[in-house]
Amino acid sequence: MAYELILYKIENGVAYITFNRPKALNALNSDLLNELLKALDEIDGDENIRVLVLTGAGEKAFVAGADISELATFNALQAKKFSEKGHQVIGKLQALSIPVIAAVNGFALGGGSEIALACDFIYASENARFGLPEINLGLIPGFGGTQRLPRLVGKNRAKEMIFTGKMLTAKDALEIGLVNRVVAPETLLEETTKTALVMAAKGKVSLRAAKYAVNKGMDVDLETGCRIEIDAFALTMASADAKEGTTAFLEKRPAQFKGCLNE
Ligand code: CO8
C-alpha cells in the first residue's frame, strides 16, 4: 500500500516508520492511524524485519498528540470509537514480536507520548519534550497513557504529569526512567540505528522470547512471571540459534545466527 501520512522504509532488517505531517507537528488523525495500522500489519507479516524504529518528520515533533481539529468535532460516541482505534493501533504496536524503539525528536505529547510508551524503549534528542496535556483540553489521555505511564515511571510521577499536563524535558524524562538515552538531535537516528542493528544481529527466536517473557511477566505475579520465563527459555533451547550460539562460544568464534544479517 502507498502511504501518505507516514514514511515507511526497510534497511538492513530495520523498518522505519516516520510520522509525516510536519505542518501539524505530526498530529494523529484517523487516516494516519489507519496507515499506521496497515504498516504494522505489513511488519508483522515480514519475517525479515528484525527491529522497528518510529520517529517524526521535521525538527519540531515526534507526534504532538491526537489531531485537535478532528477531536474537537467528535461527540462522545465518535470519541469512544477514535479512542478504541488508538488502542487497537497502539496495542498492535506493543504486541509486535520484534523490538521497537521510539526515536523522539521534539514534542511527544498526548497520543504521541502514548505511542512512545508502547515501544520497548525510547531514545530522545536533547530537544524532546514529553507530556500528557489532555487535562488542558478538559480531557484525559485516551490512548493508554493513564495505564502505561504509571507502569513505567510509577503511579505518583504519572499522576503529577497527568494532573498538571506539564511537559518534561528530555533530561527530566531520563531522570525518571521514561527514556533510556538522550543524544544530540543530529545523531538521534544514527544512535538509534546502531542499537537497532545490534539487536537485529541476535538470534530471532531468543530476541522474541526475551521480549515475550519481559512483557508478559510484567503483568503477572513474580512466580507466574518466572514460569513464563522457564517456558520461553526452553523454547530458545530448541532453536538452531541456541545450538549455534553455544557451539560458537565453545569454538571461540563469533556466532552466526540463522536468518540474521551476519548469516
Ligand atoms: N492537533 C492538530 N494540530 C496541531 C496539534 C495537534 N495536536 N499540535 C500542533 N498542531 C498544529 C498547530 O495548530 C499549528 O498549525 P498552524 O500552523 O496551521 O496554526 C502547527 O501545528 C504548529 O503548532 P504551533 O504553532 O502551536 O507550534 P508551537 O511551537 O507554538 O507550539 C506545541 C507547539 C506546544 C506542541 C503546541 O502546538 C501544542 O500545544 N499542541 C497541542 C498539544 C496537545 O495538546 N496534544 C494533545 C492532544 S489530545 C491527545 O493527544 C489525546 C489522545 C487520545 C485521544 C482519544 C480521543 C478520543
Short mmCIF file of N, CA and C and ligand atoms in Angstrom, two decimals, residues 21-28 60 64-71 74 78-84 107 109-112 114 131-134 136-137 139-144 167, ligand 1:
data_model
loop_
_atom_site.label_atom_id
_atom_site.label_comp_id
_atom_site.label_asym_id
_atom_site.label_seq_id
_atom_site.Cartn_x
_atom_site.Cartn_y
_atom_site.Cartn_z
N ARG A 21 3.38 14.44 9.07
CA ARG A 21 2.50 15.62 8.88
C ARG A 21 3.19 16.79 9.58
N PRO A 22 4.41 17.14 9.14
CA PRO A 22 5.20 18.10 9.92
C PRO A 22 4.51 19.44 10.14
N LYS A 23 3.65 19.87 9.18
CA LYS A 23 3.00 21.17 9.35
C LYS A 23 2.03 21.14 10.53
N ALA A 24 1.49 19.98 10.86
CA ALA A 24 0.61 19.85 12.03
C ALA A 24 1.35 19.14 13.16
N LEU A 25 2.66 19.24 13.16
CA LEU A 25 3.52 18.59 14.17
C LEU A 25 3.19 17.10 14.29
N ASN A 26 2.89 16.50 13.13
CA ASN A 26 2.66 15.05 13.02
C ASN A 26 1.49 14.56 13.87
N ALA A 27 0.51 15.46 14.08
CA ALA A 27 -0.66 15.07 14.89
C ALA A 27 -1.40 13.89 14.26
N LEU A 28 -1.97 13.08 15.14
CA LEU A 28 -2.59 11.81 14.71
C LEU A 28 -4.06 12.03 14.34
N LYS A 60 10.65 19.59 14.71
CA LYS A 60 9.95 20.05 15.91
C LYS A 60 9.26 18.96 16.71
N ALA A 64 2.66 15.47 18.11
CA ALA A 64 2.12 16.42 19.11
C ALA A 64 0.72 16.01 19.59
N GLY A 65 0.40 14.72 19.46
CA GLY A 65 -0.86 14.23 20.02
C GLY A 65 -1.90 13.96 18.97
N ALA A 66 -3.10 13.65 19.45
CA ALA A 66 -4.21 13.48 18.52
C ALA A 66 -4.48 14.82 17.84
N ASP A 67 -5.02 14.75 16.62
CA ASP A 67 -5.31 15.98 15.88
C ASP A 67 -6.49 16.69 16.54
N ILE A 68 -6.19 17.83 17.15
CA ILE A 68 -7.23 18.51 17.94
C ILE A 68 -8.33 19.06 17.04
N SER A 69 -8.01 19.40 15.79
CA SER A 69 -9.07 19.91 14.91
C SER A 69 -10.08 18.80 14.60
N GLU A 70 -9.63 17.57 14.52
CA GLU A 70 -10.57 16.44 14.32
C GLU A 70 -11.28 16.11 15.64
N LEU A 71 -10.49 16.09 16.70
CA LEU A 71 -11.01 15.74 18.04
C LEU A 71 -12.18 16.66 18.44
N PHE A 74 -15.80 15.69 17.53
CA PHE A 74 -16.38 14.42 17.97
C PHE A 74 -17.48 14.60 19.01
N GLN A 78 -18.31 9.14 18.95
CA GLN A 78 -17.20 9.21 17.99
C GLN A 78 -15.86 9.22 18.74
N ALA A 79 -15.85 9.91 19.88
CA ALA A 79 -14.62 9.94 20.69
C ALA A 79 -14.28 8.53 21.17
N LYS A 80 -15.32 7.78 21.54
CA LYS A 80 -15.09 6.40 22.01
C LYS A 80 -14.49 5.56 20.88
N LYS A 81 -15.05 5.72 19.70
CA LYS A 81 -14.55 4.94 18.55
C LYS A 81 -13.10 5.33 18.22
N PHE A 82 -12.81 6.64 18.30
CA PHE A 82 -11.46 7.10 18.00
C PHE A 82 -10.47 6.57 19.05
N SER A 83 -10.90 6.60 20.31
CA SER A 83 -10.05 6.08 21.37
C SER A 83 -9.82 4.58 21.19
N GLU A 84 -10.89 3.87 20.81
CA GLU A 84 -10.75 2.42 20.57
C GLU A 84 -9.79 2.15 19.41
N PHE A 107 8.50 17.34 20.21
CA PHE A 107 7.31 17.14 21.05
C PHE A 107 6.76 15.71 20.92
N LEU A 109 3.60 14.51 22.66
CA LEU A 109 2.54 14.95 23.58
C LEU A 109 1.29 14.11 23.38
N GLY A 110 0.53 13.94 24.45
CA GLY A 110 -0.73 13.20 24.35
C GLY A 110 -0.52 11.86 23.65
N GLY A 111 -1.28 11.65 22.56
CA GLY A 111 -1.16 10.40 21.81
C GLY A 111 0.26 10.12 21.34
N GLY A 112 1.08 11.15 21.18
CA GLY A 112 2.48 10.96 20.78
C GLY A 112 3.29 10.30 21.89
N GLU A 114 1.91 8.55 24.17
CA GLU A 114 1.30 7.23 24.38
C GLU A 114 1.83 6.21 23.37
N GLY A 131 4.81 14.90 27.37
CA GLY A 131 3.73 15.34 28.23
C GLY A 131 2.41 14.70 27.86
N LEU A 132 1.52 14.69 28.84
CA LEU A 132 0.13 14.27 28.60
C LEU A 132 -0.73 15.49 28.92
N PRO A 133 -0.87 16.40 27.95
CA PRO A 133 -1.53 17.69 28.23
C PRO A 133 -3.05 17.66 28.08
N GLU A 134 -3.64 16.46 27.98
CA GLU A 134 -5.09 16.38 27.74
C GLU A 134 -5.90 17.14 28.78
N ASN A 136 -5.43 19.94 29.93
CA ASN A 136 -5.59 21.34 29.49
C ASN A 136 -6.72 21.50 28.47
N LEU A 137 -7.15 20.37 27.89
CA LEU A 137 -8.24 20.40 26.91
C LEU A 137 -9.56 19.95 27.55
N LEU A 139 -9.83 17.03 28.97
CA LEU A 139 -9.92 15.60 28.64
C LEU A 139 -8.96 14.82 29.53
N ILE A 140 -8.90 13.52 29.31
CA ILE A 140 -7.82 12.72 29.92
C ILE A 140 -7.14 11.95 28.79
N PRO A 141 -5.96 11.39 29.03
CA PRO A 141 -5.31 10.58 27.99
C PRO A 141 -6.26 9.48 27.53
N GLY A 142 -6.29 9.25 26.20
CA GLY A 142 -7.24 8.27 25.68
C GLY A 142 -6.62 7.17 24.86
N PHE A 143 -5.27 7.17 24.79
CA PHE A 143 -4.59 6.11 24.05
C PHE A 143 -3.66 5.32 24.98
N GLY A 144 -4.11 5.10 26.22
CA GLY A 144 -3.35 4.21 27.11
C GLY A 144 -2.44 4.91 28.11
N MET A 167 4.92 19.63 30.62
CA MET A 167 5.86 18.88 29.78
C MET A 167 7.16 18.63 30.53
N1 CO8 B 1 -3.53 18.72 16.61
C1 CO8 B 1 -3.69 19.48 15.50
N2 CO8 B 1 -2.81 20.44 15.11
C2 CO8 B 1 -1.74 20.63 15.89
C3 CO8 B 1 -1.52 19.88 17.06
C4 CO8 B 1 -2.46 18.88 17.42
N3 CO8 B 1 -2.31 18.09 18.49
N4 CO8 B 1 -0.37 20.32 17.64
C5 CO8 B 1 0.10 21.31 16.84
N5 CO8 B 1 -0.71 21.49 15.80
C6 CO8 B 1 -0.57 22.45 14.70
C7 CO8 B 1 -0.88 23.88 15.15
O1 CO8 B 1 -2.28 24.10 15.13
C8 CO8 B 1 -0.11 24.69 14.13
O2 CO8 B 1 -0.87 24.69 12.94
P1 CO8 B 1 -0.98 26.08 12.11
O3 CO8 B 1 0.43 26.40 11.70
O4 CO8 B 1 -1.85 25.70 10.94
O5 CO8 B 1 -1.55 27.09 13.00
C9 CO8 B 1 1.12 23.84 13.87
O6 CO8 B 1 0.80 22.52 14.31
C10 CO8 B 1 2.34 24.30 14.67
O7 CO8 B 1 1.97 24.38 16.02
P2 CO8 B 1 2.17 25.68 16.93
O8 CO8 B 1 2.14 26.90 16.08
O9 CO8 B 1 1.22 25.60 18.06
O10 CO8 B 1 3.67 25.45 17.40
P3 CO8 B 1 4.32 25.96 18.76
O11 CO8 B 1 5.78 25.65 18.66
O12 CO8 B 1 3.91 27.34 19.10
O13 CO8 B 1 3.69 25.01 19.92
C11 CO8 B 1 3.01 22.90 20.87
C12 CO8 B 1 3.95 23.63 19.88
C13 CO8 B 1 3.36 23.30 22.30
C14 CO8 B 1 3.25 21.41 20.68
C15 CO8 B 1 1.55 23.29 20.56
O14 CO8 B 1 1.32 23.11 19.16
C16 CO8 B 1 0.54 22.45 21.29
O15 CO8 B 1 0.31 22.67 22.46
N6 CO8 B 1 -0.10 21.47 20.60
C17 CO8 B 1 -1.14 20.65 21.17
C18 CO8 B 1 -0.56 19.57 22.04
C19 CO8 B 1 -1.66 18.76 22.70
O16 CO8 B 1 -2.48 19.28 23.42
N7 CO8 B 1 -1.65 17.45 22.44
C20 CO8 B 1 -2.62 16.54 23.00
C21 CO8 B 1 -3.75 16.33 22.06
S1 CO8 B 1 -5.04 15.35 22.75
C22 CO8 B 1 -4.48 13.78 22.64
O17 CO8 B 1 -3.41 13.50 22.16
C23 CO8 B 1 -5.39 12.75 23.18
C24 CO8 B 1 -5.04 11.34 22.66
C25 CO8 B 1 -6.15 10.40 22.91
C26 CO8 B 1 -7.37 10.81 22.18
C27 CO8 B 1 -8.53 9.96 22.41
C28 CO8 B 1 -9.70 10.58 21.72
C29 CO8 B 1 -10.98 10.22 22.00
#
